Coordinates of C-alpha atoms and ligand atoms in Angstrom, one line a residue:
M1260 CA -47.0 29.3 8.0
R1261 CA -47.4 30.6 4.5
M1262 CA -45.6 29.3 1.4
Y1263 CA -45.4 32.9 0.1
D1264 CA -43.4 33.9 3.2
I1265 CA -41.1 31.0 2.8
I1266 CA -40.4 31.9 -0.9
E1267 CA -39.9 35.6 0.1
K1268 CA -37.4 34.5 2.7
K1269 CA -35.4 32.3 0.3
K1270 CA -35.5 35.0 -2.3
H1271 CA -33.7 37.3 0.2
K1272 CA -31.1 34.7 0.9
E1273 CA -32.4 34.1 4.5
I1274 CA -31.8 30.9 6.3
L1275 CA -35.0 28.7 6.7
T1276 CA -35.9 26.8 9.8
R1277 CA -36.6 23.1 10.2
E1278 CA -40.3 23.8 10.5
E1279 CA -40.3 25.9 7.4
I1280 CA -38.4 23.2 5.3
V1281 CA -40.7 20.4 6.7
F1282 CA -43.8 22.6 5.9
V1283 CA -42.6 23.0 2.2
V1284 CA -41.7 19.3 1.7
D1285 CA -44.8 17.8 3.5
G1286 CA -47.2 20.4 1.8
F1287 CA -45.8 19.8 -1.6
T1288 CA -46.0 16.1 -1.2
K1289 CA -49.6 16.0 0.0
G1290 CA -50.7 18.3 -2.8
E1291 CA -51.3 21.2 -0.7
I1292 CA -48.7 23.6 -2.0
P1293 CA -49.3 24.1 -5.8
D1294 CA -46.6 23.5 -8.5
Y1295 CA -46.3 27.2 -9.3
Q1296 CA -45.3 28.0 -5.6
M1297 CA -42.9 25.1 -5.4
S1298 CA -41.3 26.0 -8.7
A1299 CA -40.7 29.6 -7.3
F1300 CA -39.1 28.0 -4.2
L1301 CA -36.9 25.7 -6.3
M1302 CA -35.7 28.7 -8.4
A1303 CA -34.9 30.7 -5.3
V1304 CA -32.9 27.8 -4.0
Y1305 CA -31.1 27.3 -7.3
F1306 CA -30.0 31.1 -7.3
N1307 CA -29.4 31.6 -3.5
G1308 CA -28.3 28.0 -2.4
M1309 CA -28.8 26.6 0.9
S1310 CA -26.6 26.5 4.1
R1311 CA -25.2 22.9 4.9
E1312 CA -27.9 22.8 7.8
E1313 CA -30.7 23.7 5.7
T1314 CA -29.6 21.0 3.1
V1315 CA -29.5 18.4 5.9
M1316 CA -32.9 19.4 7.0
L1317 CA -34.2 19.2 3.5
T1318 CA -32.8 15.7 3.0
E1319 CA -34.3 14.5 6.4
A1320 CA -37.7 15.9 5.5
M1321 CA -37.5 14.0 2.0
A1322 CA -36.2 10.8 3.6
D1323 CA -39.0 11.0 6.2
S1324 CA -41.8 11.3 3.5
G1325 CA -42.2 7.7 2.7
D1326 CA -40.9 4.1 3.6
K1327 CA -37.6 3.5 5.3
L1328 CA -36.2 0.1 4.8
D1329 CA -35.4 -1.9 7.8
L1330 CA -32.6 -4.1 7.0
S1331 CA -31.9 -5.2 10.7
A1332 CA -32.9 -8.8 9.7
I1333 CA -29.7 -8.9 7.7
N1334 CA -26.5 -9.8 9.6
G1335 CA -23.3 -7.6 9.3
V1336 CA -22.7 -4.1 8.4
K1337 CA -24.9 -3.2 5.3
V1338 CA -23.0 -1.3 2.7
D1339 CA -24.5 0.6 -0.2
K1340 CA -22.9 2.5 -3.1
H1341 CA -24.5 5.1 -5.4
S1342 CA -23.4 6.5 -8.6
T1343 CA -24.5 10.1 -9.8
G1344 CA -24.9 8.5 -13.2
G1345 CA -23.0 8.0 -16.3
V1346 CA -22.6 5.9 -19.5
G1347 CA -21.3 2.5 -19.5
D1348 CA -21.2 2.4 -15.7
K1349 CA -21.5 -1.3 -14.7
T1350 CA -19.4 -1.2 -11.5
S1351 CA -22.2 -2.3 -9.2
L1352 CA -22.6 -5.6 -10.9
I1353 CA -18.9 -6.3 -10.5
I1354 CA -18.6 -4.9 -6.9
G1355 CA -21.7 -6.8 -5.6
P1356 CA -20.2 -10.2 -6.1
I1357 CA -16.8 -9.1 -4.9
L1358 CA -18.1 -7.9 -1.6
A1359 CA -20.4 -10.8 -1.1
S1360 CA -17.4 -13.2 -1.7
Y1361 CA -16.0 -11.7 1.5
G1362 CA -19.3 -12.0 3.6
V1363 CA -20.3 -8.3 3.2
P1364 CA -24.1 -8.3 2.7
V1365 CA -25.3 -6.6 -0.4
A1366 CA -28.8 -5.6 -0.2
K1367 CA -29.3 -3.2 -3.0
M1368 CA -32.2 -1.4 -4.6
S1369 CA -31.2 0.0 -8.1
G1370 CA -32.8 2.1 -10.7
R1371 CA -33.7 2.0 -14.4
G1372 CA -32.0 3.9 -17.0
L1373 CA -33.5 7.2 -18.5
G1374 CA -32.0 9.4 -21.4
H1375 CA -28.3 8.8 -21.9
T1376 CA -27.6 7.0 -18.7
G1377 CA -28.1 3.3 -18.2
G1378 CA -29.6 1.5 -15.2
T1379 CA -28.4 -1.6 -13.2
I1380 CA -32.0 -3.1 -13.3
D1381 CA -32.4 -2.8 -17.1
K1382 CA -28.8 -4.5 -17.5
L1383 CA -29.9 -7.4 -15.1
E1384 CA -33.2 -7.8 -17.0
S1385 CA -31.1 -8.7 -20.2
I1386 CA -30.3 -12.0 -18.4
P1387 CA -32.9 -14.5 -19.6
G1388 CA -35.2 -15.4 -16.7
F1389 CA -33.7 -12.9 -14.2
K1390 CA -36.3 -11.4 -11.7
T1391 CA -35.8 -7.9 -10.6
T1392 CA -38.5 -8.0 -8.0
L1393 CA -38.5 -10.1 -5.0
T1394 CA -40.7 -10.2 -1.9
T1395 CA -39.0 -8.6 1.1
E1396 CA -38.7 -12.0 2.8
Q1397 CA -36.9 -13.5 -0.3
F1398 CA -34.8 -10.3 -0.7
I1399 CA -33.7 -10.8 3.0
E1400 CA -33.3 -14.4 2.7
N1401 CA -31.2 -14.2 -0.4
V1402 CA -28.9 -11.6 1.3
N1403 CA -28.5 -13.8 4.3
T1404 CA -27.8 -17.1 2.4
I1405 CA -25.9 -16.2 -0.6
G1406 CA -24.8 -12.7 0.6
M1407 CA -26.4 -10.5 -2.2
A1408 CA -29.6 -9.5 -3.8
L1409 CA -30.3 -6.6 -6.1
V1410 CA -33.7 -5.5 -7.0
G1411 CA -35.6 -2.5 -8.5
Q1412 CA -37.0 0.1 -6.2
T1413 CA -40.4 -1.3 -5.0
A1414 CA -40.7 0.4 -1.6
N1415 CA -42.0 3.8 -1.6
L1416 CA -38.7 5.4 -0.8
A1417 CA -38.6 9.3 -0.6
P1418 CA -41.9 10.0 -2.5
A1419 CA -41.1 13.7 -1.9
D1420 CA -38.0 13.5 -4.0
K1421 CA -39.8 11.9 -6.8
K1422 CA -42.4 14.6 -7.0
I1423 CA -39.8 17.4 -6.5
Y1424 CA -37.4 15.9 -9.0
A1425 CA -40.2 15.7 -11.6
L1426 CA -40.9 19.3 -11.1
R1427 CA -37.1 20.3 -11.2
D1428 CA -36.8 18.4 -14.4
V1429 CA -39.2 20.8 -16.2
T1430 CA -38.3 24.1 -14.4
A1431 CA -34.4 24.0 -15.2
T1432 CA -33.6 23.4 -11.5
V1433 CA -31.8 20.1 -11.7
D1434 CA -28.3 21.3 -11.5
S1435 CA -28.3 22.8 -8.1
E1436 CA -25.9 21.5 -5.5
P1437 CA -28.2 21.3 -2.4
L1438 CA -31.1 20.0 -4.5
I1439 CA -29.0 17.2 -6.1
A1440 CA -27.3 16.4 -2.6
S1441 CA -30.6 16.2 -0.9
S1442 CA -32.3 14.3 -3.6
I1443 CA -29.6 11.6 -3.8
M1444 CA -29.1 11.5 0.1
S1445 CA -32.8 11.4 0.9
K1446 CA -33.1 8.0 -1.0
K1447 CA -29.8 6.5 0.5
L1448 CA -30.8 7.4 3.9
A1449 CA -34.3 5.7 3.3
A1450 CA -32.5 2.6 2.0
G1451 CA -31.1 1.7 5.3
A1452 CA -27.6 0.9 4.9
D1453 CA -24.9 1.7 7.6
C1454 CA -22.2 2.5 5.3
I1455 CA -22.5 4.5 2.0
V1456 CA -19.7 4.9 -0.8
L1457 CA -20.7 7.5 -3.4
D1458 CA -19.2 7.6 -6.8
V1459 CA -19.6 11.2 -7.9
K1460 CA -18.9 11.4 -11.8
C1461 CA -17.6 14.6 -13.3
G1462 CA -16.9 15.5 -17.1
S1463 CA -19.1 15.6 -20.3
G1464 CA -21.2 12.7 -19.4
A1465 CA -22.1 13.9 -15.8
F1466 CA -24.1 16.6 -13.9
M1467 CA -20.8 18.0 -12.7
K1468 CA -18.5 19.0 -15.4
T1469 CA -15.2 19.5 -13.3
P1470 CA -13.5 17.6 -10.6
G1471 CA -13.9 20.8 -8.4
D1472 CA -17.8 20.9 -8.7
A1473 CA -17.9 17.3 -8.3
A1474 CA -15.7 17.3 -5.0
S1475 CA -18.1 20.2 -3.7
L1476 CA -21.1 18.0 -4.4
G1477 CA -19.3 15.0 -2.7
R1478 CA -18.4 17.0 0.4
A1479 CA -22.1 18.1 0.6
M1480 CA -23.3 14.5 0.4
V1481 CA -20.6 13.3 2.9
S1482 CA -21.5 15.9 5.4
I1483 CA -25.3 15.1 5.1
G1484 CA -24.6 11.2 5.5
K1485 CA -22.3 12.0 8.6
G1486 CA -24.9 14.2 10.2
A1487 CA -27.4 11.1 9.9
G1488 CA -24.8 8.9 11.7
K1489 CA -23.6 7.0 8.6
K1490 CA -20.2 5.9 7.7
I1491 CA -19.8 7.6 4.4
C1492 CA -17.2 8.7 1.7
A1493 CA -17.3 9.9 -1.9
V1494 CA -14.9 9.1 -4.8
I1495 CA -14.8 11.7 -7.6
T1496 CA -14.3 9.7 -10.9
D1497 CA -14.0 10.6 -14.6
M1498 CA -16.9 10.6 -17.0
N1499 CA -15.4 12.4 -19.9
E1500 CA -15.7 9.2 -21.8
P1501 CA -17.8 5.9 -21.1
L1502 CA -16.6 3.8 -18.4
G1503 CA -15.3 0.5 -20.0
R1504 CA -15.7 -0.8 -23.5
F1505 CA -19.4 -1.4 -23.9
V1506 CA -22.6 0.6 -23.7
G1507 CA -25.8 -1.3 -23.8
N1508 CA -27.6 -3.7 -21.6
A1509 CA -26.7 -7.4 -22.5
L1510 CA -23.3 -6.0 -23.8
E1511 CA -22.6 -4.5 -20.5
V1512 CA -23.5 -7.8 -18.6
R1513 CA -20.9 -9.5 -21.1
E1514 CA -18.4 -6.9 -19.9
V1515 CA -19.1 -7.6 -16.3
I1516 CA -18.5 -11.4 -16.8
D1517 CA -15.3 -10.6 -18.6
A1518 CA -14.3 -8.3 -15.8
L1519 CA -15.1 -10.9 -13.2
K1520 CA -12.9 -13.5 -15.2
G1521 CA -9.9 -11.0 -14.9
G1522 CA -10.4 -9.4 -18.4
G1523 CA -11.8 -6.0 -17.5
E1524 CA -10.7 -2.8 -19.2
E1525 CA -8.1 -0.9 -17.2
R1526 CA -10.1 2.3 -16.3
L1527 CA -13.3 0.3 -15.4
M1528 CA -11.3 -1.8 -13.0
E1529 CA -9.5 0.9 -11.3
V1530 CA -12.9 2.7 -10.4
T1531 CA -14.4 -0.7 -9.6
Y1532 CA -11.5 -1.8 -7.2
T1533 CA -11.2 1.6 -5.7
L1534 CA -15.1 1.7 -4.7
A1535 CA -15.0 -2.0 -3.6
G1536 CA -11.9 -1.3 -1.5
L1537 CA -13.7 1.5 0.3
M1538 CA -16.7 -0.7 0.8
L1539 CA -14.6 -3.6 2.2
F1540 CA -13.0 -1.1 4.6
G1541 CA -16.3 0.6 5.5
A1542 CA -17.7 -2.9 6.3
G1543 CA -14.7 -3.7 8.7
K1544 CA -13.2 -6.5 6.4
A1545 CA -10.2 -4.6 5.4
E1546 CA -7.5 -2.6 7.5
D1547 CA -7.9 0.3 5.1
A1548 CA -8.9 1.4 1.6
T1549 CA -5.6 0.2 0.1
A1550 CA -5.9 -3.2 1.6
G1551 CA -9.5 -3.3 0.7
K1552 CA -8.7 -2.6 -3.0
K1553 CA -6.0 -5.3 -2.9
M1554 CA -8.7 -7.7 -1.6
A1555 CA -11.0 -6.8 -4.3
E1556 CA -8.5 -7.6 -7.0
E1557 CA -7.8 -11.0 -5.3
A1558 CA -11.5 -11.9 -5.4
V1559 CA -11.3 -11.6 -9.1
I1560 CA -8.0 -13.4 -9.6
N1561 CA -9.1 -16.3 -7.3
G1562 CA -12.6 -16.7 -9.0
N1563 CA -14.5 -16.2 -5.9
A1564 CA -16.3 -13.1 -7.3
L1565 CA -17.2 -15.0 -10.5
K1566 CA -18.7 -17.9 -8.4
K1567 CA -20.8 -15.6 -6.2
F1568 CA -22.1 -13.8 -9.4
R1569 CA -23.3 -17.2 -10.6
E1570 CA -25.0 -17.9 -7.4
F1571 CA -26.7 -14.4 -7.4
V1572 CA -27.9 -14.8 -10.9
K1573 CA -29.4 -18.3 -10.2
A1574 CA -30.9 -17.3 -7.0
Q1575 CA -32.8 -14.5 -8.9
G1576 CA -34.1 -17.0 -11.5
G1577 CA -31.4 -16.1 -14.2
D1578 CA -29.4 -18.7 -16.1
P1579 CA -26.0 -18.8 -14.5
D1580 CA -24.4 -20.4 -17.5
I1581 CA -24.2 -17.0 -19.1
T1582 CA -20.7 -16.8 -17.6
E1583 CA -19.8 -19.8 -19.8
D1584 CA -21.8 -19.4 -22.9
E1585 CA -22.3 -15.8 -24.0
K1586 CA -24.7 -16.9 -26.7
I1587 CA -27.4 -17.2 -23.9
L1588 CA -27.6 -13.4 -23.7
P1589 CA -29.6 -11.5 -26.3
K1590 CA -27.6 -10.6 -29.4
A1591 CA -28.1 -8.0 -32.0
R1592 CA -28.7 -9.2 -35.7
F1593 CA -26.0 -6.8 -37.1
I1594 CA -22.5 -5.8 -35.7
E1595 CA -21.2 -3.0 -37.9
P1596 CA -17.6 -1.4 -37.7
V1597 CA -17.1 2.3 -37.3
Y1598 CA -14.2 4.0 -39.0
F1599 CA -12.7 7.6 -38.7
E1600 CA -11.8 9.2 -42.0
K1601 CA -8.3 10.1 -40.8
D1602 CA -5.6 8.9 -38.4
G1603 CA -5.0 10.7 -35.1
F1604 CA -5.3 10.6 -31.3
L1605 CA -8.6 10.3 -29.7
A1606 CA -8.8 13.6 -27.9
S1607 CA -12.3 14.3 -26.3
C1608 CA -15.7 12.8 -26.1
K1609 CA -19.2 14.1 -25.6
T1610 CA -20.0 11.3 -23.4
T1611 CA -23.8 11.9 -23.4
E1612 CA -23.7 11.5 -27.1
V1613 CA -22.5 8.1 -26.8
G1614 CA -25.3 7.3 -24.6
M1615 CA -27.6 8.8 -27.1
A1616 CA -26.2 6.6 -29.8
S1617 CA -27.0 3.6 -27.8
L1618 CA -30.5 5.1 -27.1
I1619 CA -31.1 5.6 -30.8
L1620 CA -30.4 1.9 -31.4
G1621 CA -33.2 1.0 -28.9
G1622 CA -30.9 0.5 -25.9
G1623 CA -32.3 3.2 -23.8
R1624 CA -35.5 5.2 -22.9
E1625 CA -36.5 8.8 -23.9
K1626 CA -39.7 8.3 -21.8
K1627 CA -40.1 6.2 -18.7
T1628 CA -42.7 3.9 -20.5
D1629 CA -40.3 3.1 -23.5
E1630 CA -39.4 -0.6 -24.0
I1631 CA -35.7 -1.4 -24.3
D1632 CA -34.0 -3.7 -26.9
M1633 CA -31.6 -5.5 -24.7
S1634 CA -29.3 -6.7 -27.4
V1635 CA -28.2 -3.4 -28.9
G1636 CA -25.4 -0.9 -28.0
I1637 CA -21.8 0.3 -28.7
E1638 CA -18.6 -1.5 -28.4
L1639 CA -15.5 0.7 -28.2
Q1640 CA -12.1 -0.4 -29.0
Y1641 CA -10.3 2.7 -28.0
A1642 CA -10.2 5.3 -25.1
I1643 CA -9.0 8.9 -25.0
G1644 CA -5.3 9.2 -25.6
D1645 CA -5.2 6.2 -27.9
R1646 CA -3.9 6.3 -31.6
I1647 CA -6.6 5.7 -34.1
E1648 CA -5.8 4.3 -37.5
K1649 CA -8.4 5.1 -40.2
E1650 CA -8.3 1.4 -41.6
I1651 CA -9.0 -0.2 -38.1
P1652 CA -12.5 0.1 -36.7
F1653 CA -12.7 2.6 -33.8
A1654 CA -15.9 0.9 -32.5
F1655 CA -18.5 -1.5 -33.5
V1656 CA -22.4 -0.7 -33.4
H1657 CA -24.6 -3.6 -32.5
G1658 CA -28.0 -3.1 -33.8
N1659 CA -31.2 -4.6 -35.3
D1660 CA -32.3 -1.9 -37.6
K1661 CA -30.0 -0.5 -40.5
E1662 CA -31.4 2.9 -40.6
K1663 CA -30.9 3.2 -36.7
I1664 CA -27.5 1.7 -37.1
A1665 CA -26.4 4.5 -39.7
E1666 CA -27.8 7.1 -37.4
A1667 CA -25.9 5.8 -34.4
K1668 CA -22.6 5.4 -36.3
K1669 CA -22.9 9.1 -37.3
R1670 CA -23.8 10.3 -33.8
L1671 CA -20.8 8.1 -32.4
L1672 CA -18.3 9.8 -34.8
E1673 CA -19.6 13.1 -34.0
A1674 CA -19.2 12.6 -30.3
Y1675 CA -15.3 12.3 -30.5
T1676 CA -12.7 14.6 -31.7
L1677 CA -9.2 13.5 -33.0
S1678 CA -6.0 15.2 -32.5
D1679 CA -2.8 15.2 -34.6
E1680 CA -0.8 15.6 -31.5
P1681 CA -0.5 12.9 -28.7
V1682 CA -3.1 13.4 -26.1
E1683 CA -2.6 12.6 -22.3
K1684 CA -4.8 10.2 -20.6
R1685 CA -6.9 11.5 -17.8
P1686 CA -6.9 10.0 -14.4
C1687 CA -10.0 8.0 -13.8
V1688 CA -10.0 8.5 -9.9
Y1689 CA -9.6 12.2 -9.0
E1690 CA -10.1 12.2 -5.2
I1691 CA -11.6 10.5 -2.1
I1692 CA -13.5 12.6 0.2
R1693 CA -14.1 11.2 3.7
Ligands
LIG2270 N1 -29.8 11.9 -9.2 C1 -30.8 12.0 -8.3 O1 -31.3 11.1 -7.7 N2 -31.1 13.2 -7.9 C2 -30.6 14.3 -8.5 O2 -31.1 15.6 -8.3 C3 -29.6 14.1 -9.5 C4 -29.2 12.9 -9.8

């Protein structure tokens, strides 16, 4: 078999066989296929696509390229969630304790943030003492005893995806549906859960700009998951503005605690309860997704989810009293208000720019090796559709450096537009694909 012939075949929109796809994935992972040939192949896929069967085979080949987690030592139906990435998305940290409070095991590996998007692991590391690495034995024991453990990715999951993604990133081939679907699903299949709920974001802060494109990606991933024997669904949610009021690591942990105490922002909680409801249903704890959603709300109202969050933080070395004393979390030296120059209705948001404003303050990474300032970020007071008055702060910037604060304020104001006319609020959940 020759890589040249496989590229030629894809160039002419022909369907590849399993042997050919495995040849490409294994050969590239082992370093036998050079970057220039893989780049040509990826671009051919970008333009000519892949059939559903080819996408499934590509996913399986990538999932088979490294370790596969064996969660069989954990009792119960293991449920996982995945978000395609956004700004201010802290739903995993609210959903985990909700599920664990109903005895659904949460054994989750999460990622770090890069560019405008945040990562759950960075958020957790803003909690003093919190450990995001555990031995496999400790990880499993925590899940079996308190119901929940959340760690950074330590196992060598889908190394083929890591290598292919790095090449896609520099060859303008990231935004291809079969490549995104196989990339995400290869890691999910290797992570070992029985049931997967996908949160596919759409809008100005997401890969997919429209609900239609996001639904198409969602369908592709659901069909891959079903093909692999998983219980799976995808929820299409809005990322035309940040989710919730805070963007930044310690600030988002503060928001998670507020949410677990019943004070969560409306859109954040709608997405959270929808996802949690589907996961409770998937785990067999709720009759259907609607009943699951109601159960998720109850776990917040009766305080069980907050109690579980404290147990989880303590079990991983963090100070559980962060739920009672927010001064324990890192705080920025300066909190500066941001004003618009005129009144109006908040009409649109370039969501990635809000993430970039937080990154400028030190809250994110441009390169994987960058250090993060846990204390900084953005505190929004309003959402799209709200009326803004120029005398009332539209947002606050939390920072430690006056120059960076000035730049972040400018970037934040430029990210939004105001309208003289009232603006309709968008739904935050568009569709559920099963
Ligand atoms: N997230 C991934 O893991 N892979 C992609 O291709 C896009 C988003």
